[in-house]
Amino acid sequence: MNLFTVIAPIYNMLFPKMQERHGKQLVSKLSPLEGSKVLDLGGGTGKIASQMMASGADVWLLDSSPQMVRQAQSVLPADRVVLGDALSIPFMENAFDIITVVDVFHHIRKQKDVLKECHRVLKPYGLICFLEFNPDCFSIRVLAGIERLLGEPSLFLTPGDLALMLEDAGFQEIEADPVSCEYLILAKKPEVLEV
Ligand SMILES: C[S@@+](CC[C@H](N)C(=O)[O-])C[C@H]1O[C@@H](n2cnc3c(N)ncnc32)[C@H](O)[C@@H]1O
């Protein structure tokens, strides 16, 4: 059974401060958000998407857990919450100005394939923004061990490794902003794909 199937009903009670902090970090990094079409990939219960919406963004949330999606439907308009896999994002190419990926990427096994999908659905000059945890920190390696016991892949990447993966997937202007054991990475889809 998937971890999020089990913890969905209590997820917001487990991590309220972290969700609030992550939402603020994103809004401050990505502002002004007014009118931007944002995809919150693996958006879970919708807390972070709600904060971006309150800042004027036009937000869609995609998540593969029906239980997390059900929670999100109680805080976001129903047509903005989509059940689906990041490996096959159910949107047309060049659909979004921004993709946010908060505390999600280490839960994904086929990370390179997901980056290809993100590249496809982002508009040229669109931004992808990750908030992740740095496995250079001992506490994050402990967290990875616990998550693996619970059946998660827990493929935590260092900021340097994620930056390289983004570059390989065709993103440019990659900026990493480490804060203690967490980091934010921002990257841009260029107008023309380099071959
Ligand atoms: C730790 S939660 C983070 C939720 C939200 N981003 C937040 O920060 O509150 C990770 C989320 O990623 C979702 N997820 C994991 N793998 C996914 C995939 N392949 N496609 C879409 N969502 C995925 C899970 O269902 C879960 O809701």
mmCIF file with all atom_site columns, N, CA, C and O and ligand atoms in Angstrom, residues 2 4 11 18-19 22 40-48 62-65 68 84-87 101-104 106-108 114 152, ligand 1:
data_model
loop_
_atom_site.group_PDB
_atom_site.id
_atom_site.type_symbol
_atom_site.label_atom_id
_atom_site.label_alt_id
_atom_site.label_comp_id
_atom_site.label_asym_id
_atom_site.label_entity_id
_atom_site.label_seq_id
_atom_site.pdbx_PDB_ins_code
_atom_site.Cartn_x
_atom_site.Cartn_y
_atom_site.Cartn_z
_atom_site.occupancy
_atom_site.B_iso_or_equiv
_atom_site.pdbx_formal_charge
_atom_site.auth_seq_id
_atom_site.auth_comp_id
_atom_site.auth_asym_id
_atom_site.auth_atom_id
_atom_site.pdbx_PDB_model_num
ATOM   1   N N   . ASN A 1 2   ? 0.460  2.264  -0.764  1.00 0.00 ? 2   ASN A N   1
ATOM   2   C CA  . ASN A 1 2   ? 1.215  3.514  -0.865  1.00 0.00 ? 2   ASN A CA  1
ATOM   3   C C   . ASN A 1 2   ? 1.166  4.285  0.457   1.00 0.00 ? 2   ASN A C   1
ATOM   4   O O   . ASN A 1 2   ? 0.140  4.350  1.130   1.00 0.00 ? 2   ASN A O   1
ATOM   5   N N   . PHE A 1 4   ? 1.103  7.423  1.055   1.00 0.00 ? 4   PHE A N   1
ATOM   6   C CA  . PHE A 1 4   ? 0.175  8.563  1.105   1.00 0.00 ? 4   PHE A CA  1
ATOM   7   C C   . PHE A 1 4   ? -1.284 8.131  1.194   1.00 0.00 ? 4   PHE A C   1
ATOM   8   O O   . PHE A 1 4   ? -2.131 8.897  1.642   1.00 0.00 ? 4   PHE A O   1
ATOM   9   N N   . TYR A 1 11  ? -2.246 14.180 6.996   1.00 0.00 ? 11  TYR A N   1
ATOM   10  C CA  . TYR A 1 11  ? -1.035 14.817 6.447   1.00 0.00 ? 11  TYR A CA  1
ATOM   11  C C   . TYR A 1 11  ? -0.896 16.281 6.889   1.00 0.00 ? 11  TYR A C   1
ATOM   12  O O   . TYR A 1 11  ? 0.168  16.714 7.317   1.00 0.00 ? 11  TYR A O   1
ATOM   13  N N   . MET A 1 18  ? 5.854  23.216 8.113   1.00 0.00 ? 18  MET A N   1
ATOM   14  C CA  . MET A 1 18  ? 6.702  23.034 6.931   1.00 0.00 ? 18  MET A CA  1
ATOM   15  C C   . MET A 1 18  ? 5.938  23.456 5.658   1.00 0.00 ? 18  MET A C   1
ATOM   16  O O   . MET A 1 18  ? 6.496  24.138 4.795   1.00 0.00 ? 18  MET A O   1
ATOM   17  N N   . GLN A 1 19  ? 4.666  23.072 5.565   1.00 0.00 ? 19  GLN A N   1
ATOM   18  C CA  . GLN A 1 19  ? 3.886  23.438 4.376   1.00 0.00 ? 19  GLN A CA  1
ATOM   19  C C   . GLN A 1 19  ? 3.778  24.961 4.259   1.00 0.00 ? 19  GLN A C   1
ATOM   20  O O   . GLN A 1 19  ? 3.928  25.524 3.180   1.00 0.00 ? 19  GLN A O   1
ATOM   21  N N   . HIS A 1 22  ? 7.170  26.357 3.200   1.00 0.00 ? 22  HIS A N   1
ATOM   22  C CA  . HIS A 1 22  ? 7.439  26.083 1.784   1.00 0.00 ? 22  HIS A CA  1
ATOM   23  C C   . HIS A 1 22  ? 6.587  26.968 0.877   1.00 0.00 ? 22  HIS A C   1
ATOM   24  O O   . HIS A 1 22  ? 7.071  27.482 -0.136  1.00 0.00 ? 22  HIS A O   1
ATOM   25  N N   . ASP A 1 40  ? 1.133  22.565 -9.811  1.00 0.00 ? 40  ASP A N   1
ATOM   26  C CA  . ASP A 1 40  ? 1.778  22.082 -8.581  1.00 0.00 ? 40  ASP A CA  1
ATOM   27  C C   . ASP A 1 40  ? 1.812  20.552 -8.686  1.00 0.00 ? 40  ASP A C   1
ATOM   28  O O   . ASP A 1 40  ? 0.815  19.869 -8.450  1.00 0.00 ? 40  ASP A O   1
ATOM   29  N N   . LEU A 1 41  ? 2.978  20.054 -9.070  1.00 0.00 ? 41  LEU A N   1
ATOM   30  C CA  . LEU A 1 41  ? 3.147  18.621 -9.353  1.00 0.00 ? 41  LEU A CA  1
ATOM   31  C C   . LEU A 1 41  ? 3.330  17.856 -8.041  1.00 0.00 ? 41  LEU A C   1
ATOM   32  O O   . LEU A 1 41  ? 4.177  18.231 -7.225  1.00 0.00 ? 41  LEU A O   1
ATOM   33  N N   . GLY A 1 42  ? 2.537  16.811 -7.829  1.00 0.00 ? 42  GLY A N   1
ATOM   34  C CA  . GLY A 1 42  ? 2.584  16.103 -6.544  1.00 0.00 ? 42  GLY A CA  1
ATOM   35  C C   . GLY A 1 42  ? 2.122  17.053 -5.443  1.00 0.00 ? 42  GLY A C   1
ATOM   36  O O   . GLY A 1 42  ? 2.680  17.081 -4.353  1.00 0.00 ? 42  GLY A O   1
ATOM   37  N N   . GLY A 1 43  ? 1.089  17.800 -5.739  1.00 0.00 ? 43  GLY A N   1
ATOM   38  C CA  . GLY A 1 43  ? 0.626  18.879 -4.843  1.00 0.00 ? 43  GLY A CA  1
ATOM   39  C C   . GLY A 1 43  ? -0.060 18.400 -3.577  1.00 0.00 ? 43  GLY A C   1
ATOM   40  O O   . GLY A 1 43  ? -0.396 19.209 -2.715  1.00 0.00 ? 43  GLY A O   1
ATOM   41  N N   . GLY A 1 44  ? -0.266 17.096 -3.449  1.00 0.00 ? 44  GLY A N   1
ATOM   42  C CA  . GLY A 1 44  ? -0.791 16.531 -2.200  1.00 0.00 ? 44  GLY A CA  1
ATOM   43  C C   . GLY A 1 44  ? -2.122 17.123 -1.786  1.00 0.00 ? 44  GLY A C   1
ATOM   44  O O   . GLY A 1 44  ? -3.083 17.168 -2.566  1.00 0.00 ? 44  GLY A O   1
ATOM   45  N N   . THR A 1 45  ? -2.181 17.603 -0.541  1.00 0.00 ? 45  THR A N   1
ATOM   46  C CA  . THR A 1 45  ? -3.455 18.060 0.034   1.00 0.00 ? 45  THR A CA  1
ATOM   47  C C   . THR A 1 45  ? -3.820 19.483 -0.403  1.00 0.00 ? 45  THR A C   1
ATOM   48  O O   . THR A 1 45  ? -4.841 20.012 0.038   1.00 0.00 ? 45  THR A O   1
ATOM   49  N N   . GLY A 1 46  ? -2.992 20.128 -1.184  1.00 0.00 ? 46  GLY A N   1
ATOM   50  C CA  . GLY A 1 46  ? -3.365 21.425 -1.763  1.00 0.00 ? 46  GLY A CA  1
ATOM   51  C C   . GLY A 1 46  ? -3.005 22.640 -0.932  1.00 0.00 ? 46  GLY A C   1
ATOM   52  O O   . GLY A 1 46  ? -3.337 23.758 -1.298  1.00 0.00 ? 46  GLY A O   1
ATOM   53  N N   . LYS A 1 47  ? -2.310 22.456 0.173   1.00 0.00 ? 47  LYS A N   1
ATOM   54  C CA  . LYS A 1 47  ? -1.972 23.594 1.039   1.00 0.00 ? 47  LYS A CA  1
ATOM   55  C C   . LYS A 1 47  ? -1.088 24.603 0.301   1.00 0.00 ? 47  LYS A C   1
ATOM   56  O O   . LYS A 1 47  ? -1.275 25.810 0.412   1.00 0.00 ? 47  LYS A O   1
ATOM   57  N N   . ILE A 1 48  ? -0.093 24.093 -0.408  1.00 0.00 ? 48  ILE A N   1
ATOM   58  C CA  . ILE A 1 48  ? 0.855  24.995 -1.066  1.00 0.00 ? 48  ILE A CA  1
ATOM   59  C C   . ILE A 1 48  ? 0.207  25.635 -2.297  1.00 0.00 ? 48  ILE A C   1
ATOM   60  O O   . ILE A 1 48  ? 0.357  26.828 -2.541  1.00 0.00 ? 48  ILE A O   1
ATOM   61  N N   . LEU A 1 62  ? -1.686 18.408 -9.574  1.00 0.00 ? 62  LEU A N   1
ATOM   62  C CA  . LEU A 1 62  ? -1.697 17.022 -10.068 1.00 0.00 ? 62  LEU A CA  1
ATOM   63  C C   . LEU A 1 62  ? -1.085 16.135 -8.995  1.00 0.00 ? 62  LEU A C   1
ATOM   64  O O   . LEU A 1 62  ? -0.012 16.442 -8.461  1.00 0.00 ? 62  LEU A O   1
ATOM   65  N N   . ASP A 1 63  ? -1.751 15.035 -8.680  1.00 0.00 ? 63  ASP A N   1
ATOM   66  C CA  . ASP A 1 63  ? -1.193 14.101 -7.690  1.00 0.00 ? 63  ASP A CA  1
ATOM   67  C C   . ASP A 1 63  ? -1.679 12.698 -8.021  1.00 0.00 ? 63  ASP A C   1
ATOM   68  O O   . ASP A 1 63  ? -2.794 12.502 -8.515  1.00 0.00 ? 63  ASP A O   1
ATOM   69  N N   . SER A 1 64  ? -0.826 11.713 -7.722  1.00 0.00 ? 64  SER A N   1
ATOM   70  C CA  . SER A 1 64  ? -1.161 10.329 -8.083  1.00 0.00 ? 64  SER A CA  1
ATOM   71  C C   . SER A 1 64  ? -1.901 9.587  -6.972  1.00 0.00 ? 64  SER A C   1
ATOM   72  O O   . SER A 1 64  ? -2.272 8.425  -7.166  1.00 0.00 ? 64  SER A O   1
ATOM   73  N N   . SER A 1 65  ? -2.079 10.230 -5.813  1.00 0.00 ? 65  SER A N   1
ATOM   74  C CA  . SER A 1 65  ? -2.760 9.529  -4.720  1.00 0.00 ? 65  SER A CA  1
ATOM   75  C C   . SER A 1 65  ? -4.221 9.981  -4.628  1.00 0.00 ? 65  SER A C   1
ATOM   76  O O   . SER A 1 65  ? -4.495 11.154 -4.341  1.00 0.00 ? 65  SER A O   1
ATOM   77  N N   . MET A 1 68  ? -4.895 11.745 -1.298  1.00 0.00 ? 68  MET A N   1
ATOM   78  C CA  . MET A 1 68  ? -4.363 13.117 -1.175  1.00 0.00 ? 68  MET A CA  1
ATOM   79  C C   . MET A 1 68  ? -5.226 14.060 -2.034  1.00 0.00 ? 68  MET A C   1
ATOM   80  O O   . MET A 1 68  ? -5.553 15.172 -1.615  1.00 0.00 ? 68  MET A O   1
ATOM   81  N N   . GLY A 1 84  ? -3.439 11.992 -11.285 1.00 0.00 ? 84  GLY A N   1
ATOM   82  C CA  . GLY A 1 84  ? -2.628 11.514 -12.402 1.00 0.00 ? 84  GLY A CA  1
ATOM   83  C C   . GLY A 1 84  ? -1.184 11.380 -11.996 1.00 0.00 ? 84  GLY A C   1
ATOM   84  O O   . GLY A 1 84  ? -0.788 11.809 -10.907 1.00 0.00 ? 84  GLY A O   1
ATOM   85  N N   . ASP A 1 85  ? -0.402 10.791 -12.902 1.00 0.00 ? 85  ASP A N   1
ATOM   86  C CA  . ASP A 1 85  ? 1.001  10.509 -12.607 1.00 0.00 ? 85  ASP A CA  1
ATOM   87  C C   . ASP A 1 85  ? 1.906  11.532 -13.291 1.00 0.00 ? 85  ASP A C   1
ATOM   88  O O   . ASP A 1 85  ? 1.683  11.865 -14.460 1.00 0.00 ? 85  ASP A O   1
ATOM   89  N N   . ALA A 1 86  ? 2.925  11.963 -12.558 1.00 0.00 ? 86  ALA A N   1
ATOM   90  C CA  . ALA A 1 86  ? 3.887  12.917 -13.106 1.00 0.00 ? 86  ALA A CA  1
ATOM   91  C C   . ALA A 1 86  ? 4.629  12.346 -14.316 1.00 0.00 ? 86  ALA A C   1
ATOM   92  O O   . ALA A 1 86  ? 5.211  13.090 -15.103 1.00 0.00 ? 86  ALA A O   1
ATOM   93  N N   . LEU A 1 87  ? 4.584  11.025 -14.484 1.00 0.00 ? 87  LEU A N   1
ATOM   94  C CA  . LEU A 1 87  ? 5.249  10.389 -15.626 1.00 0.00 ? 87  LEU A CA  1
ATOM   95  C C   . LEU A 1 87  ? 4.487  10.604 -16.925 1.00 0.00 ? 87  LEU A C   1
ATOM   96  O O   . LEU A 1 87  ? 5.021  10.392 -18.011 1.00 0.00 ? 87  LEU A O   1
ATOM   97  N N   . VAL A 1 101 ? 7.444  21.754 -7.573  1.00 0.00 ? 101 VAL A N   1
ATOM   98  C CA  . VAL A 1 101 ? 7.631  20.350 -7.183  1.00 0.00 ? 101 VAL A CA  1
ATOM   99  C C   . VAL A 1 101 ? 8.179  20.370 -5.750  1.00 0.00 ? 101 VAL A C   1
ATOM   100 O O   . VAL A 1 101 ? 9.384  20.469 -5.534  1.00 0.00 ? 101 VAL A O   1
ATOM   101 N N   . VAL A 1 102 ? 7.268  20.300 -4.796  1.00 0.00 ? 102 VAL A N   1
ATOM   102 C CA  . VAL A 1 102 ? 7.655  20.541 -3.402  1.00 0.00 ? 102 VAL A CA  1
ATOM   103 C C   . VAL A 1 102 ? 7.612  19.241 -2.595  1.00 0.00 ? 102 VAL A C   1
ATOM   104 O O   . VAL A 1 102 ? 6.526  18.644 -2.437  1.00 0.00 ? 102 VAL A O   1
ATOM   105 N N   . ASP A 1 103 ? 8.760  18.797 -2.126  1.00 0.00 ? 103 ASP A N   1
ATOM   106 C CA  . ASP A 1 103 ? 8.834  17.599 -1.289  1.00 0.00 ? 103 ASP A CA  1
ATOM   107 C C   . ASP A 1 103 ? 8.247  16.389 -2.034  1.00 0.00 ? 103 ASP A C   1
ATOM   108 O O   . ASP A 1 103 ? 7.552  15.567 -1.457  1.00 0.00 ? 103 ASP A O   1
ATOM   109 N N   . VAL A 1 104 ? 8.511  16.321 -3.327  1.00 0.00 ? 104 VAL A N   1
ATOM   110 C CA  . VAL A 1 104 ? 7.920  15.268 -4.178  1.00 0.00 ? 104 VAL A CA  1
ATOM   111 C C   . VAL A 1 104 ? 8.990  14.467 -4.920  1.00 0.00 ? 104 VAL A C   1
ATOM   112 O O   . VAL A 1 104 ? 8.886  13.243 -5.030  1.00 0.00 ? 104 VAL A O   1
ATOM   113 N N   . HIS A 1 106 ? 11.886 13.248 -4.556  1.00 0.00 ? 106 HIS A N   1
ATOM   114 C CA  . HIS A 1 106 ? 12.555 12.046 -4.012  1.00 0.00 ? 106 HIS A CA  1
ATOM   115 C C   . HIS A 1 106 ? 11.591 10.858 -3.906  1.00 0.00 ? 106 HIS A C   1
ATOM   116 O O   . HIS A 1 106 ? 12.018 9.732  -3.681  1.00 0.00 ? 106 HIS A O   1
ATOM   117 N N   . HIS A 1 107 ? 10.274 11.128 -4.083  1.00 0.00 ? 107 HIS A N   1
ATOM   118 C CA  . HIS A 1 107 ? 9.300  10.031 -4.061  1.00 0.00 ? 107 HIS A CA  1
ATOM   119 C C   . HIS A 1 107 ? 9.142  9.387  -5.448  1.00 0.00 ? 107 HIS A C   1
ATOM   120 O O   . HIS A 1 107 ? 8.359  8.460  -5.611  1.00 0.00 ? 107 HIS A O   1
ATOM   121 N N   . ILE A 1 108 ? 9.850  9.932  -6.443  1.00 0.00 ? 108 ILE A N   1
ATOM   122 C CA  . ILE A 1 108 ? 9.664  9.477  -7.824  1.00 0.00 ? 108 ILE A CA  1
ATOM   123 C C   . ILE A 1 108 ? 10.834 8.598  -8.254  1.00 0.00 ? 108 ILE A C   1
ATOM   124 O O   . ILE A 1 108 ? 11.997 8.965  -8.073  1.00 0.00 ? 108 ILE A O   1
ATOM   125 N N   . VAL A 1 114 ? 10.269 12.093 -15.610 1.00 0.00 ? 114 VAL A N   1
ATOM   126 C CA  . VAL A 1 114 ? 9.375  13.148 -15.114 1.00 0.00 ? 114 VAL A CA  1
ATOM   127 C C   . VAL A 1 114 ? 9.889  14.521 -15.565 1.00 0.00 ? 114 VAL A C   1
ATOM   128 O O   . VAL A 1 114 ? 9.105  15.388 -15.962 1.00 0.00 ? 114 VAL A O   1
ATOM   129 N N   . GLU A 1 152 ? 8.931  3.664  0.212   1.00 0.00 ? 152 GLU A N   1
ATOM   130 C CA  . GLU A 1 152 ? 9.173  4.769  -0.718  1.00 0.00 ? 152 GLU A CA  1
ATOM   131 C C   . GLU A 1 152 ? 10.549 4.634  -1.361  1.00 0.00 ? 152 GLU A C   1
ATOM   132 O O   . GLU A 1 152 ? 11.477 4.094  -0.732  1.00 0.00 ? 152 GLU A O   1
HETATM 133 C C1  . LIG B 2 .   ? 5.384  14.505 0.733   1.00 0.00 ? 1   LIG B C1  1
HETATM 134 S S1  . LIG B 2 .   ? 3.972  14.751 -0.250  1.00 0.00 ? 1   LIG B S1  1
HETATM 135 C C2  . LIG B 2 .   ? 4.135  16.486 -0.635  1.00 0.00 ? 1   LIG B C2  1
HETATM 136 C C3  . LIG B 2 .   ? 2.806  17.107 -0.964  1.00 0.00 ? 1   LIG B C3  1
HETATM 137 C C4  . LIG B 2 .   ? 2.870  18.604 -1.253  1.00 0.00 ? 1   LIG B C4  1
HETATM 138 N N1  . LIG B 2 .   ? 3.741  18.899 -2.379  1.00 0.00 ? 1   LIG B N1  1
HETATM 139 C C5  . LIG B 2 .   ? 3.319  19.345 -0.033  1.00 0.00 ? 1   LIG B C5  1
HETATM 140 O O1  . LIG B 2 .   ? 4.495  19.760 0.005   1.00 0.00 ? 1   LIG B O1  1
HETATM 141 O O2  . LIG B 2 .   ? 2.510  19.496 0.887   1.00 0.00 ? 1   LIG B O2  1
HETATM 142 C C6  . LIG B 2 .   ? 4.441  13.964 -1.783  1.00 0.00 ? 1   LIG B C6  1
HETATM 143 C C7  . LIG B 2 .   ? 3.291  13.896 -2.776  1.00 0.00 ? 1   LIG B C7  1
HETATM 144 O O3  . LIG B 2 .   ? 3.801  13.447 -4.032  1.00 0.00 ? 1   LIG B O3  1
HETATM 145 C C8  . LIG B 2 .   ? 2.817  12.629 -4.631  1.00 0.00 ? 1   LIG B C8  1
HETATM 146 N N2  . LIG B 2 .   ? 3.469  11.800 -5.657  1.00 0.00 ? 1   LIG B N2  1
HETATM 147 C C9  . LIG B 2 .   ? 4.426  10.857 -5.462  1.00 0.00 ? 1   LIG B C9  1
HETATM 148 N N3  . LIG B 2 .   ? 4.761  10.299 -6.645  1.00 0.00 ? 1   LIG B N3  1
HETATM 149 C C10 . LIG B 2 .   ? 4.005  10.915 -7.596  1.00 0.00 ? 1   LIG B C10 1
HETATM 150 C C11 . LIG B 2 .   ? 3.892  10.774 -9.005  1.00 0.00 ? 1   LIG B C11 1
HETATM 151 N N4  . LIG B 2 .   ? 4.623  9.872  -9.682  1.00 0.00 ? 1   LIG B N4  1
HETATM 152 N N5  . LIG B 2 .   ? 3.015  11.560 -9.665  1.00 0.00 ? 1   LIG B N5  1
HETATM 153 C C12 . LIG B 2 .   ? 2.256  12.464 -8.992  1.00 0.00 ? 1   LIG B C12 1
HETATM 154 N N6  . LIG B 2 .   ? 2.308  12.633 -7.657  1.00 0.00 ? 1   LIG B N6  1
HETATM 155 C C13 . LIG B 2 .   ? 3.181  11.877 -6.964  1.00 0.00 ? 1   LIG B C13 1
HETATM 156 C C14 . LIG B 2 .   ? 2.262  11.844 -3.464  1.00 0.00 ? 1   LIG B C14 1
HETATM 157 O O4  . LIG B 2 .   ? 1.011  11.254 -3.764  1.00 0.00 ? 1   LIG B O4  1
HETATM 158 C C15 . LIG B 2 .   ? 2.186  12.922 -2.384  1.00 0.00 ? 1   LIG B C15 1
HETATM 159 O O5  . LIG B 2 .   ? 0.943  13.573 -2.381  1.00 0.00 ? 1   LIG B O5  1
#
